[in-house]
Amino acid sequence: DGLSTMGPSELAGCEALQSRQYQSSSRDPVHVVRFGDGGGLISYQKPAGEFLHTLNTASGMHRKLRALGIPT
């Protein structure tokens, strides 16, 4: 089903990376971890607490965040 019990910062593998939660046009809360190269991880938190993670290039990250109504 593609869902994970690991949170976004844990999955990114670096405690120094911060995950920010946003309310968006998505029905699920969205967590964002930004990488230094402009890319990052967008994670959708499902009602049971599991996450659906998407890894994005810089251009993909920008496009998806804009589509979700999240500041880039």
C-alpha positions as a LaTeX table, in Angstrom:
\begin{tabular}{lrrr}
\hline
Residue & $x$ (\AA) & $y$ (\AA) & $z$ (\AA) \\
\hline
Asp1 & 0.00 & 0.00 & 0.00 \\
Gly2 & 3.06 & 2.29 & 0.09 \\
Leu3 & 2.42 & 3.56 & 3.64 \\
Ser4 & 5.17 & 3.87 & 6.25 \\
Thr5 & 5.21 & 4.20 & 10.02 \\
Met6 & 8.47 & 6.22 & 9.78 \\
Gly7 & 8.05 & 9.98 & 10.09 \\
Pro8 & 9.54 & 12.34 & 7.48 \\
Ser9 & 12.61 & 13.44 & 9.48 \\
Glu10 & 13.36 & 9.85 & 10.46 \\
Leu11 & 13.08 & 8.72 & 6.85 \\
Ala12 & 15.33 & 11.57 & 5.66 \\
Gly13 & 17.98 & 10.13 & 7.97 \\
Cys14 & 19.21 & 13.32 & 9.55 \\
Glu15 & 17.96 & 14.72 & 12.82 \\
Ala16 & 19.17 & 18.17 & 11.74 \\
Leu17 & 16.51 & 18.27 & 9.01 \\
Gln18 & 13.27 & 19.74 & 10.24 \\
Ser19 & 9.87 & 18.58 & 9.12 \\
Arg20 & 7.24 & 21.33 & 8.94 \\
Gln21 & 3.55 & 20.46 & 8.92 \\
Tyr22 & 1.15 & 22.41 & 6.71 \\
Gln23 & $-2.56$ & 22.48 & 6.12 \\
Ser24 & $-3.06$ & 22.42 & 2.39 \\
Ser25 & $-5.50$ & 21.65 & $-0.37$ \\
Ser26 & $-4.78$ & 17.97 & 0.37 \\
Arg27 & $-7.24$ & 16.20 & 2.62 \\
Asp28 & $-4.31$ & 14.86 & 4.68 \\
Pro29 & $-1.84$ & 16.96 & 6.71 \\
Val30 & 1.34 & 17.54 & 4.69 \\
His31 & 4.86 & 17.41 & 6.16 \\
Val32 & 7.75 & 18.95 & 4.22 \\
Val33 & 11.50 & 18.31 & 4.59 \\
Arg34 & 13.62 & 20.54 & 2.35 \\
Phe35 & 17.07 & 19.46 & 1.18 \\
Gly36 & 19.97 & 21.82 & 0.47 \\
Asp37 & 19.76 & 21.22 & $-3.29$ \\
Gly38 & 16.17 & 22.51 & $-3.46$ \\
Gly39 & 14.58 & 19.09 & $-3.56$ \\
Gly40 & 12.97 & 17.39 & $-0.64$ \\
Leu41 & 10.44 & 15.06 & 0.86 \\
Ile42 & 6.70 & 15.70 & 0.88 \\
Ser43 & 4.84 & 13.35 & 3.20 \\
Tyr44 & 1.09 & 12.97 & 3.57 \\
Gln45 & $-0.05$ & 11.84 & 7.04 \\
Lys46 & $-2.97$ & 9.44 & 6.89 \\
Pro47 & $-5.69$ & 9.31 & 9.60 \\
Ala48 & $-4.17$ & 6.18 & 11.20 \\
Gly49 & $-0.85$ & 8.03 & 11.64 \\
Glu50 & 1.00 & 6.37 & 8.76 \\
Phe51 & 2.74 & 8.39 & 6.05 \\
Leu52 & 2.85 & 8.33 & 2.27 \\
His53 & 6.25 & 9.80 & 1.30 \\
Thr54 & 7.23 & 11.37 & $-2.04$ \\
Leu55 & 10.85 & 12.22 & $-2.90$ \\
Asn56 & 11.17 & 15.25 & $-5.17$ \\
Thr57 & 13.74 & 17.03 & $-7.31$ \\
Ala58 & 13.97 & 20.82 & $-6.93$ \\
Ser59 & 11.58 & 21.46 & $-9.84$ \\
Gly60 & 9.16 & 18.74 & $-8.74$ \\
Met61 & 9.18 & 20.04 & $-5.17$ \\
His62 & 8.39 & 23.58 & $-6.30$ \\
Arg63 & 5.57 & 22.42 & $-8.59$ \\
Lys64 & 3.95 & 20.13 & $-5.99$ \\
Leu65 & 4.13 & 22.69 & $-3.18$ \\
Arg66 & 2.51 & 25.33 & $-5.41$ \\
Ala67 & $-0.24$ & 22.86 & $-6.34$ \\
Leu68 & $-0.86$ & 22.21 & $-2.63$ \\
Gly69 & $-0.96$ & 25.94 & $-1.83$ \\
Ile70 & 2.17 & 25.73 & 0.36 \\
Pro71 & 4.73 & 28.60 & 0.20 \\
Thr72 & 7.86 & 27.67 & $-1.75$ \\
\hline
\end{tabular}
